[in-house]
Amino acid sequence: MGEFDLIRRYFASQPATDSVPLGIGDDCALLQIPAGQQLAVSIDSLIEGTHFLPGTDPARLAERLLGASVSDLAAMGATPLWFTLALTLPEATEAWLEPFARRLAERARELDIVLVGGDTTRGPLALSAQVHGAVAPGKALTRKGAQPGDLICVTGTLGDSAGGLQTLFDKLPTDATVEYLQQRYFCPQPRLAAGQQLAGFASACLDISDGLLGDLNHILNAAEQPIGAQITAHDVPLSEQLVAQYGEIQARKWALTGGEDFELCFTLPSQHRTLLAELTTAVTVVGEIIERPGIYLQYPDGQLISADPKGFNHFAAE
Ligand code: ADP
Ligand code: MG
């Protein structure tokens, strides 16, 4: 099958809409930015061997690519609009393209984002998605702005994605627990509603892709004055599946330093605390921004441990 047939077959153009006057099929798409809104733009790539294991189910690559990319829009408090897709394939086979395109379309519908174009080339398997979203001027949630006294909060549970990846390395047979963790690894759930509800209230926000400690450090570094964070280690939310599969100690390490959960970590001035009860997403307060630089983990026995800002190094020595 030629490249053009392939594009036509799996990434067909859609009828014109107000937001997409001209979609797939021409040299460019034509897009209508909502009046008075800013455009939020981000791109993410998945490279075989670097970001996923060779032989990964194409449907799972589709959901991971789109989930991870749209998560960046959630982290800014933006509303998804459009995405473009760059595909590099060793070979354009129906066996790969059909499940990939089907899951991508399904996930795009669920996340309310429209595919408007892309590029298809031959080479080692690699996928990139560039996402576009809308946010009101001055409302976007950036990494900058945390202040001493702000609450440090996270959505959902942490560490599941690292646990899911480990089940793949361990080649565990799938039961409900393993399935849950693998789903958390492959199919990130962008916290769009939480991001939009927090826009204008949270002082800083990002999505967790390097583990809580590593990403929290980005918020600390982005602040205007030197600040630090105190985390109550046992308040970091864990799923019962992660604890059941790998035990609480391992689960806590992954929650702090594990990879790509795509949950939001945000700081909230304490006068907005009541907003937490109104969020439609589960949120946990895990600590507080403090004046003293560094990240400190408070343990139930009263111990206060200084965590390496890079996160993982601290535990590597244990
Ligand atoms: P050009 O050579 O002018 O860049 P292409 O032949 O690469 O155009 O693409 C033709 C049309 O198909 C364009 O509208 C492009 O956006 C779209 N397209 C190509 N590859 C993809 C893809 N992987 N996903 C979605 N749209 C694609
Ligand atoms: Mg062209």
Short mmCIF file of C-alpha atoms and ligand atoms in Angstrom, two decimals:
data_model
loop_
_atom_site.label_atom_id
_atom_site.label_comp_id
_atom_site.label_asym_id
_atom_site.label_seq_id
_atom_site.Cartn_x
_atom_site.Cartn_y
_atom_site.Cartn_z
CA MET A 1 0.00 0.00 0.00
CA GLY A 2 1.33 3.45 -0.93
CA GLU A 3 1.79 6.20 1.62
CA PHE A 4 -1.13 8.22 0.27
CA ASP A 5 -3.57 5.32 0.27
CA LEU A 6 -2.54 4.55 3.79
CA ILE A 7 -3.18 8.10 5.02
CA ARG A 8 -6.52 8.22 3.22
CA ARG A 9 -7.54 4.89 4.64
CA TYR A 10 -6.65 5.34 8.27
CA PHE A 11 -6.55 9.10 8.84
CA ALA A 12 -9.44 10.20 6.70
CA SER A 13 -10.45 13.84 6.47
CA GLN A 14 -13.60 14.93 8.28
CA PRO A 15 -16.31 17.40 7.17
CA ALA A 16 -15.51 21.05 7.93
CA THR A 17 -16.49 22.38 11.37
CA ASP A 18 -16.33 25.86 12.93
CA SER A 19 -13.13 24.90 14.71
CA VAL A 20 -11.58 23.02 11.72
CA PRO A 21 -12.56 24.74 8.46
CA LEU A 22 -10.04 22.49 6.62
CA GLY A 23 -8.69 19.26 8.10
CA ILE A 24 -6.55 16.40 6.78
CA GLY A 25 -5.79 16.25 3.08
CA ASP A 26 -4.35 19.58 2.02
CA ASP A 27 -0.89 21.07 2.52
CA CYS A 28 -2.01 22.59 5.81
CA ALA A 29 -5.02 22.37 8.03
CA LEU A 30 -6.91 25.60 8.69
CA LEU A 31 -7.93 26.06 12.30
CA GLN A 32 -10.11 28.63 14.03
CA ILE A 33 -8.79 29.63 17.46
CA PRO A 34 -11.68 30.40 19.87
CA ALA A 35 -12.14 34.18 20.16
CA GLY A 36 -10.07 35.79 22.91
CA GLN A 37 -8.28 32.56 23.92
CA GLN A 38 -4.59 31.73 24.01
CA LEU A 39 -3.26 28.65 22.24
CA ALA A 40 -1.42 26.08 24.43
CA VAL A 41 0.90 23.87 22.35
CA SER A 42 2.99 20.83 23.29
CA ILE A 43 4.63 17.89 21.50
CA ASP A 44 5.53 14.42 22.80
CA SER A 45 7.37 11.54 21.15
CA LEU A 46 7.54 7.80 21.70
CA ILE A 47 10.58 6.01 20.27
CA GLU A 48 10.74 2.22 20.14
CA GLY A 49 13.41 0.87 22.46
CA THR A 50 13.62 4.17 24.37
CA HIS A 51 10.04 4.81 25.46
CA PHE A 52 8.42 1.43 24.85
CA LEU A 53 9.41 -2.19 24.44
CA PRO A 54 9.71 -3.54 20.88
CA GLY A 55 6.57 -5.44 19.90
CA THR A 56 4.21 -3.29 22.01
CA ASP A 57 0.56 -3.54 20.94
CA PRO A 58 -0.08 -0.57 18.57
CA ALA A 59 -3.44 0.14 20.25
CA ARG A 60 -1.59 0.69 23.53
CA LEU A 61 0.93 2.99 21.83
CA ALA A 62 -1.97 5.07 20.52
CA GLU A 63 -3.54 5.52 23.95
CA ARG A 64 -0.22 6.22 25.61
CA LEU A 65 0.87 8.77 23.00
CA LEU A 66 -2.36 10.71 23.13
CA GLY A 67 -2.83 10.42 26.90
CA ALA A 68 0.68 11.69 27.63
CA SER A 69 0.38 14.58 25.17
CA VAL A 70 -3.06 15.73 26.29
CA SER A 71 -1.86 15.54 29.89
CA ASP A 72 0.33 18.57 29.15
CA LEU A 73 -2.81 20.51 28.21
CA ALA A 74 -4.45 19.38 31.47
CA ALA A 75 -1.41 20.58 33.42
CA MET A 76 -1.85 24.08 31.96
CA GLY A 77 -5.59 24.17 32.63
CA ALA A 78 -6.22 24.21 28.87
CA THR A 79 -9.12 22.69 26.92
CA PRO A 80 -8.07 20.30 24.11
CA LEU A 81 -8.75 21.36 20.52
CA TRP A 82 -6.57 19.65 17.88
CA PHE A 83 -3.55 17.43 17.39
CA THR A 84 -1.18 16.46 14.60
CA LEU A 85 0.55 13.11 14.33
CA ALA A 86 4.01 12.28 12.97
CA LEU A 87 4.44 8.56 12.31
CA THR A 88 7.68 6.86 11.34
CA LEU A 89 7.08 3.21 10.49
CA PRO A 90 9.51 0.53 9.34
CA GLU A 91 6.68 -0.83 7.23
CA ALA A 92 3.10 0.34 6.71
CA THR A 93 1.15 -2.82 7.46
CA GLU A 94 -2.54 -3.11 8.02
CA ALA A 95 -1.86 -5.30 11.07
CA TRP A 96 -0.16 -2.34 12.78
CA LEU A 97 -2.11 0.59 11.35
CA GLU A 98 -5.64 -0.69 11.82
CA PRO A 99 -5.53 -1.20 15.62
CA PHE A 100 -3.40 1.93 16.05
CA ALA A 101 -5.77 4.18 14.10
CA ARG A 102 -8.87 2.65 15.68
CA ARG A 103 -7.67 3.20 19.27
CA LEU A 104 -6.31 6.64 18.44
CA ALA A 105 -9.70 7.72 17.05
CA GLU A 106 -11.50 6.26 20.07
CA ARG A 107 -9.22 8.00 22.57
CA ALA A 108 -9.37 11.28 20.60
CA ARG A 109 -13.17 11.22 20.83
CA GLU A 110 -13.02 10.54 24.57
CA LEU A 111 -10.57 13.39 25.13
CA ASP A 112 -12.47 15.69 22.77
CA ILE A 113 -9.49 16.43 20.54
CA VAL A 114 -9.46 16.30 16.73
CA LEU A 115 -6.71 14.93 14.46
CA VAL A 116 -6.06 17.63 11.85
CA GLY A 117 -2.92 16.47 10.06
CA GLY A 118 0.45 14.85 10.31
CA ASP A 119 3.33 13.30 8.49
CA THR A 120 4.12 9.70 7.60
CA THR A 121 7.65 8.48 6.87
CA ARG A 122 9.56 5.22 6.71
CA GLY A 123 12.16 4.37 9.35
CA PRO A 124 12.58 2.95 12.87
CA LEU A 125 9.24 3.03 14.72
CA ALA A 126 8.63 6.46 16.28
CA LEU A 127 5.49 8.42 17.02
CA SER A 128 4.96 12.09 17.86
CA ALA A 129 1.80 13.96 18.68
CA GLN A 130 1.57 17.72 18.85
CA VAL A 131 -1.45 18.87 20.82
CA HIS A 132 -3.16 22.26 20.81
CA GLY A 133 -5.55 23.59 23.40
CA ALA A 134 -7.26 26.82 24.42
CA VAL A 135 -6.92 28.73 27.68
CA ALA A 136 -8.15 32.16 28.75
CA PRO A 137 -5.37 34.78 28.89
CA GLY A 138 -3.84 34.95 32.39
CA LYS A 139 -5.53 31.71 33.49
CA ALA A 140 -2.95 29.11 32.40
CA LEU A 141 -1.38 27.05 35.20
CA THR A 142 2.37 27.43 34.91
CA ARG A 143 5.16 25.93 37.01
CA LYS A 144 6.02 29.36 38.40
CA GLY A 145 4.22 30.94 41.33
CA ALA A 146 4.44 28.65 44.38
CA GLN A 147 4.81 30.51 47.72
CA PRO A 148 5.64 29.41 51.26
CA GLY A 149 2.45 28.25 53.01
CA ASP A 150 0.86 26.88 49.81
CA LEU A 151 -0.53 23.35 50.04
CA ILE A 152 1.14 20.74 47.83
CA CYS A 153 -1.51 18.51 46.24
CA VAL A 154 -1.63 15.60 43.79
CA THR A 155 -4.48 14.01 41.86
CA GLY A 156 -5.16 10.26 41.81
CA THR A 157 -2.58 7.76 43.04
CA LEU A 158 1.16 7.73 42.31
CA GLY A 159 3.59 4.97 41.35
CA ASP A 160 1.12 2.83 39.41
CA SER A 161 2.74 3.47 36.06
CA ALA A 162 6.18 2.38 37.31
CA GLY A 163 4.51 -0.73 38.77
CA GLY A 164 2.77 -1.41 35.47
CA LEU A 165 6.07 -1.20 33.59
CA GLN A 166 7.64 -3.57 36.12
CA THR A 167 4.88 -6.14 35.49
CA LEU A 168 5.87 -6.04 31.81
CA PHE A 169 9.55 -6.60 32.63
CA ASP A 170 8.53 -9.38 35.01
CA LYS A 171 6.31 -10.88 32.27
CA LEU A 172 3.61 -11.44 34.87
CA PRO A 173 0.49 -13.31 33.79
CA THR A 174 -2.44 -10.88 33.71
CA ASP A 175 -4.91 -10.93 36.53
CA ALA A 176 -7.12 -8.00 37.55
CA THR A 177 -4.32 -6.34 39.57
CA VAL A 178 -1.68 -6.64 36.84
CA GLU A 179 -4.22 -5.50 34.25
CA TYR A 180 -5.00 -2.40 36.35
CA LEU A 181 -1.33 -1.45 36.67
CA GLN A 182 -0.62 -2.01 32.98
CA GLN A 183 -3.64 0.09 32.12
CA ARG A 184 -2.22 2.87 34.33
CA TYR A 185 1.09 2.59 32.44
CA PHE A 186 -0.35 2.47 28.93
CA CYS A 187 -3.41 4.65 29.17
CA PRO A 188 -2.73 7.91 31.03
CA GLN A 189 -5.90 9.73 32.09
CA PRO A 190 -5.21 13.44 31.52
CA ARG A 191 -6.67 15.35 34.47
CA LEU A 192 -8.42 17.87 32.25
CA ALA A 193 -11.34 18.64 34.55
CA ALA A 194 -9.06 19.21 37.55
CA GLY A 195 -6.71 21.43 35.52
CA GLN A 196 -9.58 23.55 34.24
CA GLN A 197 -11.16 23.83 37.70
CA LEU A 198 -7.82 24.86 39.22
CA ALA A 199 -7.01 27.46 36.53
CA GLY A 200 -6.90 30.84 38.20
CA PHE A 201 -6.57 29.32 41.71
CA ALA A 202 -3.54 27.01 41.89
CA SER A 203 -0.28 28.96 42.22
CA ALA A 204 1.74 26.39 40.22
CA CYS A 205 0.97 23.13 38.43
CA LEU A 206 2.54 20.42 36.27
CA ASP A 207 1.88 16.84 35.31
CA ILE A 208 4.07 14.20 36.91
CA SER A 209 6.34 12.55 34.38
CA ASP A 210 9.58 12.17 36.39
CA GLY A 211 8.19 11.09 39.77
CA LEU A 212 6.77 13.41 42.43
CA LEU A 213 10.13 14.53 43.86
CA GLY A 214 11.70 15.27 40.49
CA ASP A 215 8.69 17.20 39.23
CA LEU A 216 8.12 19.05 42.48
CA ASN A 217 11.69 20.22 42.09
CA HIS A 218 10.71 21.89 38.80
CA ILE A 219 8.07 23.86 40.70
CA LEU A 220 10.64 24.87 43.35
CA ASN A 221 13.18 25.93 40.71
CA ALA A 222 10.59 27.95 38.79
CA ALA A 223 9.57 30.00 41.86
CA GLU A 224 10.58 33.64 42.08
CA GLN A 225 12.31 33.33 45.47
CA PRO A 226 14.15 30.28 46.86
CA ILE A 227 11.58 27.92 48.40
CA GLY A 228 11.40 24.31 49.54
CA ALA A 229 8.84 21.58 50.12
CA GLN A 230 7.90 19.44 53.07
CA ILE A 231 6.14 16.22 52.12
CA THR A 232 4.33 13.95 54.58
CA ALA A 233 5.63 10.68 53.13
CA HIS A 234 2.70 8.55 54.25
CA ASP A 235 0.12 10.93 52.81
CA VAL A 236 1.33 10.26 49.25
CA PRO A 237 -1.64 8.36 47.76
CA LEU A 238 -1.09 4.74 46.65
CA SER A 239 -3.48 2.41 44.85
CA GLU A 240 -4.43 -0.79 46.67
CA GLN A 241 -3.40 -2.67 43.50
CA LEU A 242 0.16 -1.32 43.62
CA VAL A 243 0.53 -2.15 47.32
CA ALA A 244 -0.98 -5.61 46.78
CA GLN A 245 1.37 -6.43 43.90
CA TYR A 246 4.69 -5.00 45.11
CA GLY A 247 4.29 -4.21 48.81
CA GLU A 248 4.08 -0.87 50.55
CA ILE A 249 7.80 -0.04 50.71
CA GLN A 250 8.34 -0.49 46.96
CA ALA A 251 5.03 1.26 46.24
CA ARG A 252 6.15 4.32 48.25
CA LYS A 253 9.49 4.48 46.43
CA TRP A 254 7.76 4.41 43.07
CA ALA A 255 5.21 6.98 44.20
CA LEU A 256 8.03 9.43 45.04
CA THR A 257 10.49 8.69 42.29
CA GLY A 258 8.77 6.45 39.73
CA GLY A 259 8.02 7.57 36.24
CA GLU A 260 5.13 8.64 34.23
CA ASP A 261 1.92 8.79 36.23
CA PHE A 262 0.59 11.87 34.43
CA GLU A 263 -1.22 12.93 37.58
CA LEU A 264 -1.20 16.64 38.41
CA CYS A 265 0.99 18.08 41.15
CA PHE A 266 -0.10 21.60 42.09
CA THR A 267 0.35 24.15 44.81
CA LEU A 268 -2.68 25.90 46.24
CA PRO A 269 -2.70 29.03 48.40
CA SER A 270 -4.33 27.88 51.64
CA GLN A 271 -7.20 30.40 51.32
CA HIS A 272 -8.42 28.31 48.35
CA ARG A 273 -8.40 25.04 50.34
CA THR A 274 -12.20 24.72 50.11
CA LEU A 275 -11.84 24.37 46.33
CA LEU A 276 -10.39 20.88 46.91
CA ALA A 277 -13.77 19.54 48.05
CA GLU A 278 -15.39 20.84 44.85
CA LEU A 279 -13.01 19.09 42.45
CA THR A 280 -14.53 16.19 40.54
CA THR A 281 -11.15 14.39 40.66
CA ALA A 282 -9.67 12.71 43.76
CA VAL A 283 -7.02 15.02 45.23
CA THR A 284 -4.69 14.53 48.21
CA VAL A 285 -2.78 17.18 50.14
CA VAL A 286 0.73 15.72 50.53
CA GLY A 287 2.67 18.61 52.03
CA GLU A 288 3.41 22.30 52.12
CA ILE A 289 5.71 24.80 50.46
CA ILE A 290 8.25 26.11 53.00
CA GLU A 291 10.82 28.89 53.04
CA ARG A 292 13.81 26.59 53.55
CA PRO A 293 15.14 25.37 50.16
CA GLY A 294 15.19 21.62 49.55
CA ILE A 295 12.67 18.79 49.68
CA TYR A 296 12.07 17.19 53.08
CA LEU A 297 10.18 13.97 53.73
CA GLN A 298 8.42 13.74 57.06
CA TYR A 299 7.98 10.17 58.35
CA PRO A 300 5.42 9.00 60.95
CA ASP A 301 8.16 8.31 63.52
CA GLY A 302 9.09 12.00 63.39
CA GLN A 303 12.13 11.58 61.14
CA LEU A 304 12.68 14.36 58.62
CA ILE A 305 14.78 13.25 55.66
CA SER A 306 16.25 15.57 53.07
CA ALA A 307 15.52 14.11 49.65
CA ASP A 308 17.90 14.62 46.77
CA PRO A 309 16.22 17.11 44.44
CA LYS A 310 16.72 14.67 41.56
CA GLY A 311 14.59 12.24 43.53
CA PHE A 312 15.83 8.87 42.40
CA ASN A 313 19.44 9.28 43.66
CA HIS A 314 18.30 9.46 47.23
CA PHE A 315 16.84 5.98 47.16
CA ALA A 316 19.44 4.41 44.90
CA ALA A 317 21.88 4.32 47.83
CA GLU A 318 19.48 2.52 50.19
P1 ADP B 1 2.82 17.23 2.19
O1 ADP B 1 3.74 16.41 1.31
O2 ADP B 1 2.19 18.39 1.48
O3 ADP B 1 3.41 17.60 3.50
P2 ADP B 1 1.60 14.75 2.93
O4 ADP B 1 1.51 13.93 1.69
O5 ADP B 1 2.69 14.50 3.89
O6 ADP B 1 1.56 16.27 2.50
O7 ADP B 1 0.22 14.66 3.71
C1 ADP B 1 -1.02 14.77 3.03
C2 ADP B 1 -2.08 15.08 4.07
O8 ADP B 1 -2.20 13.98 4.96
C3 ADP B 1 -1.77 16.31 4.90
O9 ADP B 1 -2.97 16.98 5.16
C4 ADP B 1 -1.21 15.73 6.18
O10 ADP B 1 -1.47 16.58 7.28
C5 ADP B 1 -1.97 14.41 6.29
N1 ADP B 1 -1.18 13.37 7.00
C6 ADP B 1 -0.03 12.77 6.63
N2 ADP B 1 0.37 11.85 7.52
C7 ADP B 1 -0.55 11.86 8.50
C8 ADP B 1 -0.69 11.17 9.73
N3 ADP B 1 0.20 10.26 10.16
N4 ADP B 1 -1.76 11.47 10.50
C9 ADP B 1 -2.66 12.40 10.10
N5 ADP B 1 -2.59 13.08 8.97
C10 ADP B 1 -1.54 12.83 8.16
MG MG B 2 2.55 20.08 0.73
#
